[in-house]
Amino acid sequence: MSDRRLRHADPAAFRHAMRALSLGVAIIACGDGEARLGCTITSLASLSLAPPTLFGCLARSSSTLAGLREAGAFSISLLAARHEALAHIFSGRGGVHGPRRFDAAEWITLSTGAPILADALAAFDCLVEEVIERHSHAVVLGAVVSLLEGADEPALAHRRGGYAPSA
């Protein structure tokens, strides 16, 4: 079939269909002090075990994306079901922005200095390896330089536009 005859699916239908997928919830963060930035993400995966590399997706308009480009490092903190309120804060709901988002929890640093949620299920401290821009989002590849493993408890999942404990 000719590529000229194919068109992209309807964006609203695509979004609705993708909401059927349960996704893990994480906070991606960078910077320090008053320059700390972070947001909630659900597009995250391991890319490689050797060397340890992961990727996350952020809107190209995200201030967090701009911050991690500048910092050259970022963290990803995987959220437990009990972190639902934190996921809302970092999603921008409720109007909390910038470093004030970090006031709701305890944060530590590992190798790069990027903020890591102290009681995350797991957290990854990364150097920015590459940022690939496509359409409305950017795929950020992170070289994992250190990590933290937390308690074994239910993860926070995102499905159909809301949060719930993972099964």
mmCIF file of C-alpha atoms in Angstrom:
data_model
loop_
_atom_site.group_PDB
_atom_site.id
_atom_site.type_symbol
_atom_site.label_atom_id
_atom_site.label_comp_id
_atom_site.label_asym_id
_atom_site.label_seq_id
_atom_site.Cartn_x
_atom_site.Cartn_y
_atom_site.Cartn_z
ATOM 1 C CA MET A 1 0.000 0.000 0.000
ATOM 2 C CA SER A 2 1.288 3.459 -0.849
ATOM 3 C CA ASP A 3 2.487 5.560 2.108
ATOM 4 C CA ARG A 4 0.733 8.558 0.555
ATOM 5 C CA ARG A 5 -2.654 6.973 1.210
ATOM 6 C CA LEU A 6 -1.990 6.146 4.860
ATOM 7 C CA ARG A 7 -2.771 8.723 7.517
ATOM 8 C CA HIS A 8 -2.184 8.860 11.246
ATOM 9 C CA ALA A 9 -4.979 7.550 13.446
ATOM 10 C CA ASP A 10 -7.238 10.074 15.139
ATOM 11 C CA PRO A 11 -5.272 11.482 18.140
ATOM 12 C CA ALA A 12 -8.275 11.384 20.507
ATOM 13 C CA ALA A 13 -9.036 7.752 19.621
ATOM 14 C CA PHE A 14 -5.347 6.862 19.997
ATOM 15 C CA ARG A 15 -5.196 8.490 23.444
ATOM 16 C CA HIS A 16 -8.363 6.687 24.563
ATOM 17 C CA ALA A 17 -7.067 3.310 23.355
ATOM 18 C CA MET A 18 -3.654 3.799 25.024
ATOM 19 C CA ARG A 19 -5.371 4.507 28.341
ATOM 20 C CA ALA A 20 -6.319 0.813 28.480
ATOM 21 C CA LEU A 21 -2.666 0.056 29.221
ATOM 22 C CA SER A 22 -1.608 0.082 32.887
ATOM 23 C CA LEU A 23 1.660 1.939 33.272
ATOM 24 C CA GLY A 24 4.040 2.390 36.163
ATOM 25 C CA VAL A 25 4.348 5.901 37.560
ATOM 26 C CA ALA A 26 7.629 7.677 38.279
ATOM 27 C CA ILE A 27 9.037 11.107 38.970
ATOM 28 C CA ILE A 28 11.843 12.356 36.763
ATOM 29 C CA ALA A 29 13.869 15.113 38.440
ATOM 30 C CA CYS A 30 16.998 17.199 37.988
ATOM 31 C CA GLY A 31 18.879 20.151 39.410
ATOM 32 C CA ASP A 32 19.536 21.165 42.990
ATOM 33 C CA GLY A 33 18.286 23.730 45.475
ATOM 34 C CA GLU A 34 16.085 26.375 43.891
ATOM 35 C CA ALA A 35 16.938 24.964 40.439
ATOM 36 C CA ARG A 36 15.253 21.615 41.152
ATOM 37 C CA LEU A 37 12.650 20.565 38.603
ATOM 38 C CA GLY A 38 10.586 17.417 38.256
ATOM 39 C CA CYS A 39 7.449 15.940 36.786
ATOM 40 C CA THR A 40 5.403 12.751 36.796
ATOM 41 C CA ILE A 41 5.991 10.352 33.906
ATOM 42 C CA THR A 42 4.417 7.080 32.824
ATOM 43 C CA SER A 43 6.527 6.449 29.713
ATOM 44 C CA LEU A 44 9.619 4.721 31.072
ATOM 45 C CA ALA A 45 11.488 1.528 30.242
ATOM 46 C CA SER A 46 14.809 -0.239 30.415
ATOM 47 C CA LEU A 47 16.743 0.036 27.168
ATOM 48 C CA SER A 48 19.868 -1.971 27.938
ATOM 49 C CA LEU A 49 21.361 -4.021 30.772
ATOM 50 C CA ALA A 50 24.930 -3.707 29.512
ATOM 51 C CA PRO A 51 25.552 -0.885 29.995
ATOM 52 C CA PRO A 52 22.550 -0.110 32.232
ATOM 53 C CA THR A 53 20.456 2.381 30.268
ATOM 54 C CA LEU A 54 16.850 3.508 30.533
ATOM 55 C CA PHE A 55 14.613 5.936 28.735
ATOM 56 C CA GLY A 56 11.750 8.192 29.649
ATOM 57 C CA CYS A 57 9.502 10.424 27.576
ATOM 58 C CA LEU A 58 8.729 14.055 28.337
ATOM 59 C CA ALA A 59 6.762 16.732 26.547
ATOM 60 C CA ARG A 60 9.096 18.949 24.550
ATOM 61 C CA SER A 61 7.526 21.950 26.290
ATOM 62 C CA SER A 62 8.406 20.582 29.755
ATOM 63 C CA SER A 63 10.554 22.772 31.999
ATOM 64 C CA THR A 64 11.967 19.521 33.420
ATOM 65 C CA LEU A 65 13.253 18.571 29.972
ATOM 66 C CA ALA A 66 14.982 21.932 29.627
ATOM 67 C CA GLY A 67 16.448 21.539 33.125
ATOM 68 C CA LEU A 68 17.854 18.067 32.579
ATOM 69 C CA ARG A 69 19.427 19.139 29.295
ATOM 70 C CA GLU A 70 21.183 21.923 31.194
ATOM 71 C CA ALA A 71 22.123 19.760 34.196
ATOM 72 C CA GLY A 72 23.303 16.807 32.099
ATOM 73 C CA ALA A 73 21.898 14.457 34.735
ATOM 74 C CA PHE A 74 18.544 13.322 36.094
ATOM 75 C CA SER A 75 16.904 10.812 38.389
ATOM 76 C CA ILE A 76 13.915 8.558 38.024
ATOM 77 C CA SER A 77 12.102 7.548 41.212
ATOM 78 C CA LEU A 78 9.543 4.730 40.897
ATOM 79 C CA LEU A 79 6.438 5.444 42.972
ATOM 80 C CA ALA A 80 4.669 3.139 45.409
ATOM 81 C CA ALA A 81 0.872 3.103 45.657
ATOM 82 C CA ARG A 82 1.177 5.265 48.788
ATOM 83 C CA HIS A 83 2.786 8.035 46.677
ATOM 84 C CA GLU A 84 -0.403 8.913 44.783
ATOM 85 C CA ALA A 85 -0.591 12.438 46.256
ATOM 86 C CA LEU A 86 3.030 13.037 45.215
ATOM 87 C CA ALA A 87 2.237 11.877 41.676
ATOM 88 C CA HIS A 88 -0.572 14.472 41.547
ATOM 89 C CA ILE A 89 1.723 17.235 42.787
ATOM 90 C CA PHE A 90 4.431 16.456 40.229
ATOM 91 C CA SER A 91 1.848 16.183 37.429
ATOM 92 C CA GLY A 92 1.095 19.886 37.888
ATOM 93 C CA ARG A 93 -2.402 19.323 39.243
ATOM 94 C CA GLY A 94 -3.049 21.710 42.074
ATOM 95 C CA GLY A 95 -0.785 24.417 40.701
ATOM 96 C CA VAL A 96 2.452 23.564 42.541
ATOM 97 C CA HIS A 97 5.454 24.273 40.302
ATOM 98 C CA GLY A 98 9.246 24.307 40.379
ATOM 99 C CA PRO A 99 11.179 23.487 43.540
ATOM 100 C CA ARG A 100 8.034 23.782 45.730
ATOM 101 C CA ARG A 101 6.984 20.348 44.407
ATOM 102 C CA PHE A 102 9.816 18.813 46.415
ATOM 103 C CA ASP A 103 8.446 20.108 49.751
ATOM 104 C CA ALA A 104 5.971 17.193 49.985
ATOM 105 C CA ALA A 105 8.591 14.439 50.500
ATOM 106 C CA GLU A 106 12.161 13.684 51.582
ATOM 107 C CA TRP A 107 14.799 13.757 48.843
ATOM 108 C CA ILE A 108 18.374 12.512 48.768
ATOM 109 C CA THR A 109 21.162 12.476 46.183
ATOM 110 C CA LEU A 110 23.475 9.750 44.937
ATOM 111 C CA SER A 111 26.254 10.197 42.357
ATOM 112 C CA THR A 112 25.032 12.983 40.036
ATOM 113 C CA GLY A 113 23.347 15.242 42.587
ATOM 114 C CA ALA A 114 19.911 14.844 40.975
ATOM 115 C CA PRO A 115 17.107 14.642 43.578
ATOM 116 C CA ILE A 116 15.923 11.122 44.384
ATOM 117 C CA LEU A 117 12.807 10.275 46.390
ATOM 118 C CA ALA A 118 14.196 8.812 49.619
ATOM 119 C CA ASP A 119 11.479 6.154 49.976
ATOM 120 C CA ALA A 120 10.998 5.270 46.279
ATOM 121 C CA LEU A 121 10.384 1.657 45.273
ATOM 122 C CA ALA A 122 13.567 2.033 43.254
ATOM 123 C CA ALA A 123 15.455 5.023 41.925
ATOM 124 C CA PHE A 124 17.948 5.501 39.131
ATOM 125 C CA ASP A 125 20.603 8.211 39.001
ATOM 126 C CA CYS A 126 21.460 8.932 35.367
ATOM 127 C CA LEU A 127 23.650 10.951 33.072
ATOM 128 C CA VAL A 128 21.908 12.272 29.968
ATOM 129 C CA GLU A 129 23.153 10.102 27.124
ATOM 130 C CA GLU A 130 20.944 11.457 24.346
ATOM 131 C CA VAL A 131 17.699 13.359 23.819
ATOM 132 C CA ILE A 132 15.696 12.391 20.734
ATOM 133 C CA GLU A 133 12.905 14.782 19.784
ATOM 134 C CA ARG A 134 9.903 13.389 17.939
ATOM 135 C CA HIS A 135 6.620 15.196 17.427
ATOM 136 C CA SER A 136 5.324 16.580 20.760
ATOM 137 C CA HIS A 137 7.721 14.644 23.006
ATOM 138 C CA ALA A 138 11.376 13.862 23.598
ATOM 139 C CA VAL A 139 12.851 10.480 24.457
ATOM 140 C CA VAL A 140 15.592 10.915 27.056
ATOM 141 C CA LEU A 141 18.206 8.154 27.214
ATOM 142 C CA GLY A 142 19.897 7.878 30.580
ATOM 143 C CA ALA A 143 23.105 6.064 31.457
ATOM 144 C CA VAL A 144 22.414 4.652 34.932
ATOM 145 C CA VAL A 145 25.417 5.450 37.149
ATOM 146 C CA SER A 146 23.904 4.475 40.497
ATOM 147 C CA LEU A 147 20.628 3.199 41.895
ATOM 148 C CA LEU A 148 18.662 2.661 45.045
ATOM 149 C CA GLU A 149 16.273 -0.190 45.825
ATOM 150 C CA GLY A 150 13.493 0.408 48.331
ATOM 151 C CA ALA A 151 10.828 -1.689 50.012
ATOM 152 C CA ASP A 152 8.944 -4.424 48.178
ATOM 153 C CA GLU A 153 5.411 -3.025 48.086
ATOM 154 C CA PRO A 154 2.688 -2.360 45.505
ATOM 155 C CA ALA A 155 3.634 0.109 42.788
ATOM 156 C CA LEU A 156 1.496 3.029 41.686
ATOM 157 C CA ALA A 157 -0.095 2.417 38.285
ATOM 158 C CA HIS A 158 -1.794 4.766 35.854
ATOM 159 C CA ARG A 159 -4.745 3.541 33.772
ATOM 160 C CA ARG A 160 -7.770 5.197 32.159
ATOM 161 C CA GLY A 161 -6.596 8.630 33.322
ATOM 162 C CA GLY A 162 -6.322 7.775 37.007
ATOM 163 C CA TYR A 163 -4.004 6.217 39.580
ATOM 164 C CA ALA A 164 -4.401 2.859 41.327
ATOM 165 C CA PRO A 165 -2.178 0.297 43.067
ATOM 166 C CA SER A 166 -0.701 -2.217 40.637
ATOM 167 C CA ALA A 167 -1.894 -5.784 40.952
#
